Each structure stands twice: as C-alpha cells, then as structure tokens.
XYZ file of C-alpha atoms in Angstrom:
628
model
C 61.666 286.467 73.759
C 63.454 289.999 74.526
C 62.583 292.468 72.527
C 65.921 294.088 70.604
C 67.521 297.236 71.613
C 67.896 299.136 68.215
C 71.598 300.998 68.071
C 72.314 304.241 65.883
C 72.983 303.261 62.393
C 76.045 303.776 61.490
C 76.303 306.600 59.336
C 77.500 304.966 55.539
C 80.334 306.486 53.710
C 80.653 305.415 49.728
C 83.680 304.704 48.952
C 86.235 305.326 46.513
C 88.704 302.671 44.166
C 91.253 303.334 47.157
C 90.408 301.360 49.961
C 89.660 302.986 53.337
C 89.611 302.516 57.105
C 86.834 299.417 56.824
C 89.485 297.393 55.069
C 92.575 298.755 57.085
C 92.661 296.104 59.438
C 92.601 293.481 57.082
C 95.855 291.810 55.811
C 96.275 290.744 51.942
C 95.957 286.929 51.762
C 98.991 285.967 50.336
C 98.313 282.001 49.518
C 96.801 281.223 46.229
C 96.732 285.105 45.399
C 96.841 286.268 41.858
C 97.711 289.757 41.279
C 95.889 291.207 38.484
C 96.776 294.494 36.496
C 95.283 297.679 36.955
C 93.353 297.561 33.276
C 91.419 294.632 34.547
C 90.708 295.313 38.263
C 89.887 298.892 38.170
C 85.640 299.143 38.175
C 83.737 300.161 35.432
C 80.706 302.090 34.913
C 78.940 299.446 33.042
C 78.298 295.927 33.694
C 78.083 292.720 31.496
C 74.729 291.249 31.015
C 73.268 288.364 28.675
C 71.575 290.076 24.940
C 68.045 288.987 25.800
C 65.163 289.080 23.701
C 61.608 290.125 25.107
C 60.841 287.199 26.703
C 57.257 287.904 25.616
C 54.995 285.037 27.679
C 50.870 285.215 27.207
C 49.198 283.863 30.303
C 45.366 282.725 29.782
C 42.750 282.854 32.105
C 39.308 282.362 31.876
C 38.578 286.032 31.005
C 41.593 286.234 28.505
C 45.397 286.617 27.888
C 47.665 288.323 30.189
C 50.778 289.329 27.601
C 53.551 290.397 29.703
C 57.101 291.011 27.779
C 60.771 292.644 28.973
C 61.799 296.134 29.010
C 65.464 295.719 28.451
C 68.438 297.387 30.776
C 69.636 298.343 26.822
C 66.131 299.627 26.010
C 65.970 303.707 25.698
C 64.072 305.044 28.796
C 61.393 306.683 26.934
C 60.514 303.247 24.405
C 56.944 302.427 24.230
C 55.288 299.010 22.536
C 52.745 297.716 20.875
C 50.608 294.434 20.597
C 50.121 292.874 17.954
C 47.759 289.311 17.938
C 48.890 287.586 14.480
C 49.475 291.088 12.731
C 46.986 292.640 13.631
C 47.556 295.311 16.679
C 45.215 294.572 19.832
C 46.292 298.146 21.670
C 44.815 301.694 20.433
C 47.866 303.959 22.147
C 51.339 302.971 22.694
C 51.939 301.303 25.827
C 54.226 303.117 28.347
C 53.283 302.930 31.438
C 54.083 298.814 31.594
C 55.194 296.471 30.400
C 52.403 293.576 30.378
C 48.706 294.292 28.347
C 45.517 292.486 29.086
C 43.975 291.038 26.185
C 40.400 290.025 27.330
C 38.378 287.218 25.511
C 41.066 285.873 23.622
C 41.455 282.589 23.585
C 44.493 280.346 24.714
C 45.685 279.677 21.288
C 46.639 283.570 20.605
C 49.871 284.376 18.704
C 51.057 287.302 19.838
C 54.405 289.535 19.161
C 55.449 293.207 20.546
C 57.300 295.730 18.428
C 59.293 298.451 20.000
C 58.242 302.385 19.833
C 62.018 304.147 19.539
C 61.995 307.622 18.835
C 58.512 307.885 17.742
C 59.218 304.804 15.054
C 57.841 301.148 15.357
C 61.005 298.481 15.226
C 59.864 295.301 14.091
C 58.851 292.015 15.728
C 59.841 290.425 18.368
C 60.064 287.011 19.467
C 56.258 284.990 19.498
C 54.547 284.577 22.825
C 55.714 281.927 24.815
C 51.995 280.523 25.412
C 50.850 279.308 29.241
C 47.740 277.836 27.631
C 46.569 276.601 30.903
C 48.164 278.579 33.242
C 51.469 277.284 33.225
C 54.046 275.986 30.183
C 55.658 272.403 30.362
C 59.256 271.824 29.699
C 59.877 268.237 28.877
C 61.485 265.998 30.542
C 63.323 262.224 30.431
C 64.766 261.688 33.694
C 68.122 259.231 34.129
C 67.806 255.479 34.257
C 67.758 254.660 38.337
C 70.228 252.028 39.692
C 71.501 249.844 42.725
C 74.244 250.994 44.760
C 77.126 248.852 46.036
C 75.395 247.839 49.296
C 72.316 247.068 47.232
C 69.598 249.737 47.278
C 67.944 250.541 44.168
C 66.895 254.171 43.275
C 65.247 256.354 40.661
C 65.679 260.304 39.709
C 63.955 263.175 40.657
C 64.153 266.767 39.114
C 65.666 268.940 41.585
C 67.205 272.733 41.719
C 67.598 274.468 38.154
C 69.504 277.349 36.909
C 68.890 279.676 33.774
C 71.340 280.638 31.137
C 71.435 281.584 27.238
C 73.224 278.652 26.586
C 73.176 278.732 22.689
C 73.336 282.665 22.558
C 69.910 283.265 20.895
C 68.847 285.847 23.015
C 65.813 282.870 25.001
C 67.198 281.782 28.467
C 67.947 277.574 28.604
C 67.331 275.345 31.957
C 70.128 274.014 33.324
C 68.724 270.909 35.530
C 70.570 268.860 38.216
C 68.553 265.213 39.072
C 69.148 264.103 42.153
C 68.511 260.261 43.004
C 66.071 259.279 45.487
C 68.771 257.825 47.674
C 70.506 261.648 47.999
C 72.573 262.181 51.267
C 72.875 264.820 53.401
C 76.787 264.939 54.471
C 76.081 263.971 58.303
C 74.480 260.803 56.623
C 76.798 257.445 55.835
C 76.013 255.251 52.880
C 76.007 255.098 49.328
C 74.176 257.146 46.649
C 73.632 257.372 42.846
C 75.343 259.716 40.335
C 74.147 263.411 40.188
C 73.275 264.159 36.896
C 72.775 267.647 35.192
C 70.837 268.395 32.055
C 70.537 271.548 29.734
C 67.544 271.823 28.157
C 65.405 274.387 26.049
C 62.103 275.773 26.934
C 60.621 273.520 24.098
C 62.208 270.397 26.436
C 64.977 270.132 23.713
C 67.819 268.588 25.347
C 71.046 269.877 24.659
C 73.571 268.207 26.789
C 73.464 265.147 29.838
C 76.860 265.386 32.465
C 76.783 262.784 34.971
C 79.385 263.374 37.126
C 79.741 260.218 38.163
C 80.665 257.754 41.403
C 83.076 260.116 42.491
C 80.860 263.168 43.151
C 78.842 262.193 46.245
C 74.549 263.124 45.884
C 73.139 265.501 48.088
C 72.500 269.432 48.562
C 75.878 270.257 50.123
C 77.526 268.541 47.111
C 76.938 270.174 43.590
C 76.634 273.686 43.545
C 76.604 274.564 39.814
C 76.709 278.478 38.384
C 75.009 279.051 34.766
C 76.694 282.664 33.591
C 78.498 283.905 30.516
C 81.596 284.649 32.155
C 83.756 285.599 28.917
C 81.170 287.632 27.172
C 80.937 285.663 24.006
C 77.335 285.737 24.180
C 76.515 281.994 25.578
C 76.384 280.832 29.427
C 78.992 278.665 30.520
C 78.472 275.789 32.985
C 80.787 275.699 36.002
C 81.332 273.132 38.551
C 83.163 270.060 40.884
C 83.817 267.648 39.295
C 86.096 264.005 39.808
C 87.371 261.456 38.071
C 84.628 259.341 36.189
C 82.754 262.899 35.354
C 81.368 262.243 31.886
C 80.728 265.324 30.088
C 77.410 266.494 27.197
C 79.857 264.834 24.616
C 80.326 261.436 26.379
C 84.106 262.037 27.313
C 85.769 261.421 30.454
C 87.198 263.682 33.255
C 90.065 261.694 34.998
C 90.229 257.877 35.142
C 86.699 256.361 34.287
C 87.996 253.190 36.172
C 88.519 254.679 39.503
C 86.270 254.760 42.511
C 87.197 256.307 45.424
C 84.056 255.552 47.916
C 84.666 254.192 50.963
C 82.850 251.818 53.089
C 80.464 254.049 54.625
C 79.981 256.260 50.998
C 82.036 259.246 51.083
C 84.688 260.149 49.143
C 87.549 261.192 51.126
C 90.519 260.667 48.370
C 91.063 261.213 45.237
C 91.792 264.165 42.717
C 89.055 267.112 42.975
C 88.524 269.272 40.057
C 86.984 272.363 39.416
C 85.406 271.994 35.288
C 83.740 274.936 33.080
C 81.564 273.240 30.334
C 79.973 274.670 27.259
C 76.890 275.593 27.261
C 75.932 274.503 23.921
C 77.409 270.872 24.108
C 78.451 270.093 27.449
C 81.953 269.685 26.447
C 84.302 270.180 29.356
C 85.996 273.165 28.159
C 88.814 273.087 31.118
C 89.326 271.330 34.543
C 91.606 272.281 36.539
C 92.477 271.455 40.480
C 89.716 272.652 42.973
C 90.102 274.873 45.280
C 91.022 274.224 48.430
C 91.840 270.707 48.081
C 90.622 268.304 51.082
C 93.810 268.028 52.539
C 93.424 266.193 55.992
C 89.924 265.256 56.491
C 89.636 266.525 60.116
C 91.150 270.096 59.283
C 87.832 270.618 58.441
C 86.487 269.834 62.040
C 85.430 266.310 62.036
C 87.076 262.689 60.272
C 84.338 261.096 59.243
C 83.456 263.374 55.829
C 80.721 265.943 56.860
C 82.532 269.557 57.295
C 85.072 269.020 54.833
C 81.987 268.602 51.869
C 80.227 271.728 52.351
C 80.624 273.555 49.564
C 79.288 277.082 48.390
C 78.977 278.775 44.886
C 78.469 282.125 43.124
C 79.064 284.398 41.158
C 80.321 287.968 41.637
C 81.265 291.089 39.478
C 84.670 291.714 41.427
C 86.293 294.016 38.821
C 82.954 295.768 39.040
C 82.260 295.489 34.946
C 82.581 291.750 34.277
C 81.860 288.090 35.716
C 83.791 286.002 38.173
C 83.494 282.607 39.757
C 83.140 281.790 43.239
C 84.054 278.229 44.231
C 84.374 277.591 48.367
C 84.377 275.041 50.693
C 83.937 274.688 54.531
C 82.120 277.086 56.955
C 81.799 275.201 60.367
C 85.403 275.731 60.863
C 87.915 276.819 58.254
C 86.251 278.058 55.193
C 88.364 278.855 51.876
C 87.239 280.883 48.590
C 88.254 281.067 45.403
C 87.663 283.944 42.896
C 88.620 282.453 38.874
C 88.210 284.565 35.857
C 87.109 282.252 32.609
C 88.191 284.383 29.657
C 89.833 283.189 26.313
C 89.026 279.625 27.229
C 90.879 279.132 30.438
C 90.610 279.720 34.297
C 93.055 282.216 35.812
C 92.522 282.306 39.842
C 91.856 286.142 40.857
C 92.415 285.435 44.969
C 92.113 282.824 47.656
C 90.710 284.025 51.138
C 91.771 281.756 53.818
C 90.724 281.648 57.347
C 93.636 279.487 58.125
C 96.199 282.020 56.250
C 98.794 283.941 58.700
C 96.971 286.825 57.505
C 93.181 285.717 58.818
C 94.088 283.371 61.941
C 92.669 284.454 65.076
C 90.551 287.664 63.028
C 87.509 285.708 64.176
C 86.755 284.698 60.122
C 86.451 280.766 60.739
C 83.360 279.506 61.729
C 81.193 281.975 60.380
C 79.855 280.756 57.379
C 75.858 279.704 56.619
C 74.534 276.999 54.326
C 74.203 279.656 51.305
C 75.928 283.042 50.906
C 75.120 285.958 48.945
C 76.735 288.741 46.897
C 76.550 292.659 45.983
C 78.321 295.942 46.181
C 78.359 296.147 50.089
C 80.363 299.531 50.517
C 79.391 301.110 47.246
C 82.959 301.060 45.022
C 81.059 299.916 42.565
C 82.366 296.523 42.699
C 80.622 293.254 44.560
C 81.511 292.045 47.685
C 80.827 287.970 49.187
C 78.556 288.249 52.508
C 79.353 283.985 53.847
C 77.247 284.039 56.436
C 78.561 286.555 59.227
C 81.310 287.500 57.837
C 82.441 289.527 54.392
C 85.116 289.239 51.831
C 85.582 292.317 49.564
C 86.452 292.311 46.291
C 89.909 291.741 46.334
C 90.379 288.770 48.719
C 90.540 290.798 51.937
C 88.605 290.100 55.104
C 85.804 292.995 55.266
C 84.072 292.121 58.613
C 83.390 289.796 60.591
C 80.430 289.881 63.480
C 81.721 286.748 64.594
C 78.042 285.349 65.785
C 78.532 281.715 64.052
C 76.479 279.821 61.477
C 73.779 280.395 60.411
C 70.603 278.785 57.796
C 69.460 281.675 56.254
C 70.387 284.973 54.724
C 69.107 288.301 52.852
C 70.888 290.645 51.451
C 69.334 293.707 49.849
C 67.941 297.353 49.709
C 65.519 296.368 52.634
C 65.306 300.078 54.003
C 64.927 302.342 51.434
C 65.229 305.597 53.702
C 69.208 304.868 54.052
C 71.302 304.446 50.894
C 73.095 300.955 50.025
C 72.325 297.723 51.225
C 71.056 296.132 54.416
C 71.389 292.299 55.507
C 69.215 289.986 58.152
C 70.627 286.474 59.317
C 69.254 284.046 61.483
C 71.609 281.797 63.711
C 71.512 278.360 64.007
C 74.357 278.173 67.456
C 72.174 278.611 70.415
C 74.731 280.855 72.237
C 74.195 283.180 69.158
C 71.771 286.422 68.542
C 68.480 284.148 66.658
C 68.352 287.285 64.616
C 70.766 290.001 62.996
C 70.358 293.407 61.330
C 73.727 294.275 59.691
C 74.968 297.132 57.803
C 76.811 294.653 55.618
C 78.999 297.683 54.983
C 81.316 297.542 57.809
C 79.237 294.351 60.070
C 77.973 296.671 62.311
C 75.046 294.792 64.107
C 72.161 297.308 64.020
C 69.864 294.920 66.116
C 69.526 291.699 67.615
C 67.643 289.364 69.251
C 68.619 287.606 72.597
C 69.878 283.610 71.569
C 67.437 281.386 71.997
C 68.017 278.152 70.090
C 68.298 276.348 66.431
C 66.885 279.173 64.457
C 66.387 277.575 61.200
C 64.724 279.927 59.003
C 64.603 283.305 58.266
C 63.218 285.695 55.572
C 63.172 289.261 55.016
C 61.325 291.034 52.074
C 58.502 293.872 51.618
C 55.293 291.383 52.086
C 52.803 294.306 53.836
C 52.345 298.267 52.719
C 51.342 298.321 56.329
C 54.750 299.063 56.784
C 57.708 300.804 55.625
C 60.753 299.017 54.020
C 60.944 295.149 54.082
C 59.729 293.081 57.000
C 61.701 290.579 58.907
C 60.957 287.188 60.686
C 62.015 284.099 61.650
C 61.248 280.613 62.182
C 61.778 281.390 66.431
C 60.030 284.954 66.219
C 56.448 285.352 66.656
C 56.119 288.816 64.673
C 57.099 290.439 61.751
C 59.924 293.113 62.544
C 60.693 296.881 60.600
C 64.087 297.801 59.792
C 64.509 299.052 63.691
C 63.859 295.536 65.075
C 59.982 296.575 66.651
C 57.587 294.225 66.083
C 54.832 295.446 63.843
C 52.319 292.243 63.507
C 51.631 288.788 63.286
C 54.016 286.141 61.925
C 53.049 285.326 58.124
C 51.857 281.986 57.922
C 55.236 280.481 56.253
C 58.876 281.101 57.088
C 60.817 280.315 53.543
C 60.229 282.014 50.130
C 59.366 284.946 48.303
C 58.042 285.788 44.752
C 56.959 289.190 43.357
C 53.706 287.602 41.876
C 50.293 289.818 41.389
C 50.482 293.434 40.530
C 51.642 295.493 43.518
C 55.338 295.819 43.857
C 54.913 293.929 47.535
C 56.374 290.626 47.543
C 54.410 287.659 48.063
C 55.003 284.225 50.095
C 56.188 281.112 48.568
C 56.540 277.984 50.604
C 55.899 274.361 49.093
C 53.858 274.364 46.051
C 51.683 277.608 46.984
C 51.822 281.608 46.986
C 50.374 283.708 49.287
C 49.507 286.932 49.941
C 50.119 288.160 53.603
C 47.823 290.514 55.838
C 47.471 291.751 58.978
C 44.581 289.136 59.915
C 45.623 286.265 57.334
C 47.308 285.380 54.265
C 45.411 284.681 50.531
C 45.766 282.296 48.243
C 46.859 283.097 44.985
C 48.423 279.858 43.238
C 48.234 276.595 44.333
C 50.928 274.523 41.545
C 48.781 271.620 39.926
C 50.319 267.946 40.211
C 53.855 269.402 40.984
C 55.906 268.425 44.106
C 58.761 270.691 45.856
C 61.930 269.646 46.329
C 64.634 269.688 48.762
C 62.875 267.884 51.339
C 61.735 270.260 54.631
C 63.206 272.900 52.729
C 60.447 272.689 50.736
C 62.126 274.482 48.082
C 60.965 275.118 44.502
C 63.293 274.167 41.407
C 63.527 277.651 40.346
C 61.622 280.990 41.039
C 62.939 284.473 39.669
C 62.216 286.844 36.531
C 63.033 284.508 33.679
C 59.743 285.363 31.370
C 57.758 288.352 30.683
C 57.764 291.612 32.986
C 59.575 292.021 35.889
C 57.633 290.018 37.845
C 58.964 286.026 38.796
C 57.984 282.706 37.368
C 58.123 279.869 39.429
C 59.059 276.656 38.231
C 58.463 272.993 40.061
C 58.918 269.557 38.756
C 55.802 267.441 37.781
C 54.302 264.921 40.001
C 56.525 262.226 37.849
C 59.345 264.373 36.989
C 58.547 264.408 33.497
C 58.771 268.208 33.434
C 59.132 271.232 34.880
C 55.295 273.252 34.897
C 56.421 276.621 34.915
C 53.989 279.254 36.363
C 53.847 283.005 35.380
C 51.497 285.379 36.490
C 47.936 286.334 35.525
C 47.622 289.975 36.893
C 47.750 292.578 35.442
C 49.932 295.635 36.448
C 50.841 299.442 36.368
C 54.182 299.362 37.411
C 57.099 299.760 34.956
C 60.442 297.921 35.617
C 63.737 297.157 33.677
C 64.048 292.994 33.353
C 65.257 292.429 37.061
C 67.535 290.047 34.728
C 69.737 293.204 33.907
C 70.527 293.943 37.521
C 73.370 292.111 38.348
C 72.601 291.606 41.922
C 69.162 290.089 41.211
C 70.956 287.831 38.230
C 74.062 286.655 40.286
C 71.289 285.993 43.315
C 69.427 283.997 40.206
C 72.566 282.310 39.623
C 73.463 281.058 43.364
C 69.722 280.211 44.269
C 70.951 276.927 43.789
C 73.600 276.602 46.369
C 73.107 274.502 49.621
C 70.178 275.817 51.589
C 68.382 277.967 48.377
C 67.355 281.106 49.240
C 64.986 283.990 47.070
C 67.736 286.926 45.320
C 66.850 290.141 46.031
C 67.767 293.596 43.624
C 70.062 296.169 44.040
C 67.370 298.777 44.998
C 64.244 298.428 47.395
C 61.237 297.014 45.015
C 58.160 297.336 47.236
C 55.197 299.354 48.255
C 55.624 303.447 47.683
C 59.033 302.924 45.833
C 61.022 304.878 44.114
C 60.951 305.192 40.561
C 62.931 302.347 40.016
C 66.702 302.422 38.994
C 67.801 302.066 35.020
C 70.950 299.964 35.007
C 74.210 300.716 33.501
C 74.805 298.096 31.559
C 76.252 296.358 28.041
C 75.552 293.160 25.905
C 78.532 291.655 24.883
C-alpha cells in the first residue's frame, strides 16, 4: 500500500457566536427550518448533565476489593474522600490523588460507602458499594416470548445493544435494553422478522417498563436507533425513538392503529405512517409522537425500490445551543441523507432545523452520499456549541452544511482529541467505496484532509485511540493497513491484533483493545490478556460488538457489559486495577456522554472525550457544568 503524503495542518482558528468564512459558503436550509430566538440559541458556559451519585462499585479479587467511586464534574477541585467498610474507615489519610482505594484481604461480601472531604469537613455517606462479588455484577433478565412469522419461521430473543440513563431521577444510572429476535434482518435482506422489543431495567434487574414496537418496525441494526438522555432537565432520562402504528408502549397503550400491518411480501415496510415517539423514562408511557422526519416519500429517492437505502437510519444526541440537549433523528446516507434537530422541553417536540441534501440550498455541494453506518458529535470549530460529523461530511449547529470531503461512505469513525500537541479535535475514517482514500485524517474543523491513504478496496474497519506510550497522541489503523499510524500518517509498528473496540481498562491512562468477549493490552511484539468475559456472547454478529462499554460505575475508567450465554442477564465487568490517575466521571463530559448515548446506532462504535486521555497527558480538564 502507498505510504501517505502528510500536508501542513491547517492552522485552527476558534471561533466566535458569529459565524465565519468556514460556514460562508453554506446556504441556510430553508425546508423544515425552525427559527429559534436568540435567548435559546446563543451558547452557554455551562452544560446540562444528569445529578449522579458516586457510583461507588467494589471489585473483588483474590487478594481483595478494588473500591473505585466518581469524582463529580459538580465536585470542588480540591475534595478528598474517605473509605469507610460498614462504619468503620479502611484509609489512614484522605484520599486525593484518585479516585479508586485498594482494600486488600477483604472479602467479597464488604459493605463499603465513601464520604466526601469539602473544605477540610467530612459530608456524609454516600451510596453502598455496588458489589462485583465475582468479578462482574448480574443484571437480571426475562427475555420476550419468541414467535412464528407470517411465512412460518419460529424465533426466540436475544439481548442486544443497551443504553444508560437515570430513568427514575435517583441519582443510579438505569439500562435501557433493545432484544432483538434471532430472525433480525439486515436491510439488503428480504423476509420477515419478529418485533423489536426494548426494556428499562435497574441495576438490581428491576424492570421498569417493556415497548414492543411492534409489526410495523422492521428488526435489524439499521432499524432502531434509540437515545437515553434527559433532554428537558427535569432530572430523569427520556426515551426517544421510531416508532409505527401497532407500537405498544411501558403502559400497554397503542401508537396508531393496533390492527394495521403494513409488511409486504418480501418483509419490509414500505407504507404506512412513521413516527418519531419520546417515552418516559419511569413508565414507558409515550409522552408524544409526532411525524418522523423525513418521511419515506418515494421508495427509490433513496437510491434503490426494493427497501434497503431508504431504512438506514442514524441517531444522537447533540448540545446545539451549546448549554442544553437536543435530538438527532436522520435517515439515508448512500444517497440523500436528511437530519433532524428536535428540542423536548415542557412535554413536547419543537423541530430546531432540517439539513437536506436534496434542498435548493445543498444540491450539487457534494453533501449526498457521504454518510457512514454511525456518526458522531462534538464542538468541531470551538463556538462552544456541538457540531454532527455523518460520515465525510459536517453539519454545524444550526443546520448549515460545514464541510464536506466528499470521499463517500464509510464503516467506521473517531472523533476526538487524538493529537494533543494541536488544540480541538481531530477525526480518522475509513472508506468502504473502493475508488475512495481507505483512510482519512481530518481536521473536522473545516474537512481539510490532513492525510490519506491511496484506495484500495472495502475497508471495513477502523479504530483510532492511544493503545501504546510508544508513541505520541492516539494511534490509527485499519482493517486494510498493516501498521499502526501517528497523527502524521507514518507508520510506527505492527497492527494490534484486533481492528474494533476500545476500553480504558487497567490503570494507565492508555486505552486498551476490546473485540468479542476479550480485552487486550497492545505492545510492540504482542498484545496481553487482561479479561476474558465468562459464559457471555457478543452481539451484533461480525461486528462482534459488546451490549454496552463506557464509564457507567466507579472511576473514570469503563465497564463493559455483555449478555449471558442465555440472555438471562447482562454480566457487567469493571475493573480490578488499581490506579493513580485522577479524573472527573467521563459521564460529565458531554462529548464522552452523547458518544455513550449514540454507541448504539447502526455500526456501534467506542465514544471518545473532549480532551486527549492517554499516556503523558495533561492534567485533565474540569468541566463546566450544572445538574438540573
């Protein structure tokens, strides 16, 4: 493969609420727009985030408990804590240079609770230990009754991708579960397939809700793309997502006619009303549905007439006003691609924008086409307010077209602080079109393409994260490479041994590799071992994706969490090692947390913080940020 010929980076401008030359060339879209006033678009210096408590998780091992809690983005900067094991404290000086405390022969059963150190005085308990008795917690589980489609075949339900959300608002973060059925579809695949069903559930494998949503809503990764986030600040996460008639919310009621059944011969539901629903968190309920958007329209817009393009579907969720939550709903990236922004506040959707690559305004700009099977958000140009990155192009905050690089499609994406010695965010693609670059280093800024690699075929994986303090910044690689690459495209050793996820999981601040049911540690001569999940099973098919993995427990570092063998519940895995390194709850950066919340969508990929998190970091970041 040729090697890439690294061009001058661009040098990066912030910039201010008034847009500048990046955006000057973009038109306003003018379908589907809602203006908003200058009150509620104008960026704030603080952002929204969920009231959590300290998460406090006690991992046992054979030589003791590893007790591991959260340093809140609320939290003073100079708070230390103590341990406490059933009242008594276990630590002789204040902790302060962690977060996590290694308890040594204690035995599984330990109850243990943390108290604060604010201004030199002890605040009172917190939350008990959430224990990992053997290494890992179960949640509970009853998965759906299987059935028999129309044509015949019989299926059963397996746990699939999760989500996380304070769904009751008691400071502990809730599951939010879709089950797939064994007879799932991707979209390029005809026949019929059973109901998707979505569960919320406690960590204690309480079930709070069931929505099945129904005949209607076709089964399969492109499908349901479901966002867990308290957009109106009332303190509880709210469920959004597609929904059709025959939807049957937590409480048992019906969306739309409960009768109808709009499958054709070959599966796929090409008619029929599409809506877009918010549920509570705490019931279920459908709080509102209202018409999704884009609708269908003609099925061959899309780029084919059988039912494949015009189902791809993407989800997130993005701080557009720079202070508060907003939904992303799209559809379509092969050809035309549409998204929607919606505000949920006072109980009802109001639509922020609608970029459209078929508008007047965006024809022939080069936007259509370039969307991949996932997309990813954050502040791109530094205003302060988030930006969508679909693939190889960018919308900013308002609806306008930021960029485009126009190199196609694409599996895989990263977007994060991957070079710490330049300010602001850097992004690495992969393409799937075989005319394309297999690999892209953007300044998601403004597109510019920093580096690339010569086309070379189907490149169908892609990951970039700090996995070796052999080098500086994050490394690069993909499933066609045969190296890891630094920031200026050189190769700087061999390929790690998996091409898929990551997890910050012993107690460096290097990431680690996740791929199946096992993390690993990379070197220069061959990866380590570190967890191999017992009786648990991926999902996702080659993806080979887990359910979850992020920072929903303990320190900063991520859980992982797969479905048993039988899908009778998800065995959650935190980590057992110790470490010196002090950092706010990635759960109170809001580029981590919307990356948590749009793991989920299509082709999942691992979110990534606002700052670089690796080996000789800075001292990281303290967010500004409020609990409702």
């Amino acid at each position: 493969m040729q090697h890439p010929q690294p061009h001058p980076r661009k040098h990066r401008r912030r910039r201010t609420l008034v847009l500048t030359a990046l955006t000057a060339s973009a038109a306003l879209v003018g379908t589907g727009l809602t203006t908003l006033g200058a009150a509620t678009a104008e960026a704030a210096t603080a952002r929204q985030v969920e009231a959590l408590d300290r998460g406090v998780v006690s991992v046992h091992t054979t030589d003791g408990n590893l007790v591991s809690w959260r340093w809140l983005g609320t939290d003073p900067g100079d708070i230390a804590f103590n341990l406490y094991r059933a009242g008594t404290k276990v630590n002789s000086a204040p902790i302060t240079g962690s977060t996590d405390y290694f308890h040594a022969a204690a035995p599984a059963h330990a109850d243990y609770t943390v108290r604060a150190i604010v201004d030199g005085v002890e605040q009172g308990d917190s939350v008990h230990a959430v224990q990992f008795r053997s290494g890992y917690k179960d949640v509970p589980l009853s998965p759906p009754a299987g059935g028999t489609t129309p044509d015949g075949v019989a299926y059963s339900y397996e746990a699939n991708d999760a989500s996380v959300g304070d769904l009751d608002g008691d400071g502990a973060l809730d599951i939010v579960l879709k089950w797939q059925p064994t007879n799932a579809k991707d979209n390029s695949q005809s026949g019929y397939t059973g109901n998707t069903v979505v569960d919320g559930v406690r960590l204690d494998g309480t079930r709070l809700w069931r929505i099945d949503l129904g005949r209607n809503i076709r089964s399969g990764a492109h499908y349901t793309q479901f966002q867990v986030y308290d957009y109106d600040g009332d303190g509880r996460a709210e469920v959004a997502m597609k929904t059709a008639d025959g939807t049957r919310d937590g409480t048992g009621a019906v969306i739309g006619s409960s009768s109808a059944d709009h499958r054709n011969s070959s599966g796929y539901v090409l008619s029929g009303p599409e809506y877009l629903t918010m549920f509570d968190g705490r019931s279920g309920r459908a709080l509102q549905s209202v018409g999704y958007v884009p609708a269908r329209g003609s099925v061959s817009s899309w780029g084919d007439s059988y039912g494949n393009r015009v189902d791809r579907f993407l989800a997130g969720t993005a701080y557009l006003d720079g202070s508060r939550p907003s939904l992303i709903m799209a559809r379509g990236y092969y050809t035309r691609t549409v998204i929607a922004a919606w505000d949920w506040r006072n109980g009802s959707f109001t639509r922020r924008w609608t970029f459209d690559t078929n508008s007047s305004t965006n024809a022939g700009r080069g936007y259509d086409g370039q969307g991949s099977h996932s997309l990813s958000v954050g502040d791109v140009d530094g205003d302060g307010k988030d930006e969508i990155v679909y693939g190889a192009m960018a919308v900013d905050d308002d609806g306008r077209g930021l960029w485009t690089t126009r190199t196609g499609h694409g599996d895989a994406q990263h977007l994060g602080d991957l070079d710490p010695s330049h300010p602001g965010l850097e992004y690495f693609k992969v393409s799937e079109s075989r005319n394309q670059p297999a690999e892209l280093y953007i300044d998601p800024a403004n597109g510019a393409v920093n580096w690339k690699l010569s086309p070379c075929c189907d490149n169908g994986r892609g990951v970039a994260g700090d996995i070796w303090a052999g080098n500086d910044g994050a490394e690069v690689w993909s499933a066609s490479d045969t190296a890891v690459r630094d920031e200026a495209g050189a190769a700087k050793g061999r390929e790690p041994s998996s091409v898929n996820f990551l997890s910050w999981w012993d107690g460096d601040p290097v990431r680690e590799l996740l791929d199946g049911t096992h993390i690993d540690k990379y070197g220069p001569s061959g990866d380590t071992r570190l967890l191999t999940g017992y009786g648990v099973h991926s999902a996702n098919g080659t993806k080979a994706t887990p359910s979850l993995s992020g920072d929903i427990l303990g320190d900063w570092r991520e859980e992982v969490i797969w479905p048993t063998s039988d899908n009778r519940a998800l065995r959650i895995y935190s980590t057992p090692y110790e470490t010196t390194t002090r950092i706010t709850t990635l759960l109170h950066d809001t580029m981590y947390r919307t990356g948590l919340a749009w793991q989920n969508t299509a082709y999942n990929q691992p979110p990534h913080p606002s700052f670089f998190l690796g080996d000789r970091m800075a001292t990281a970041p303290r967010p500004a940020v409020y609990t409702p």
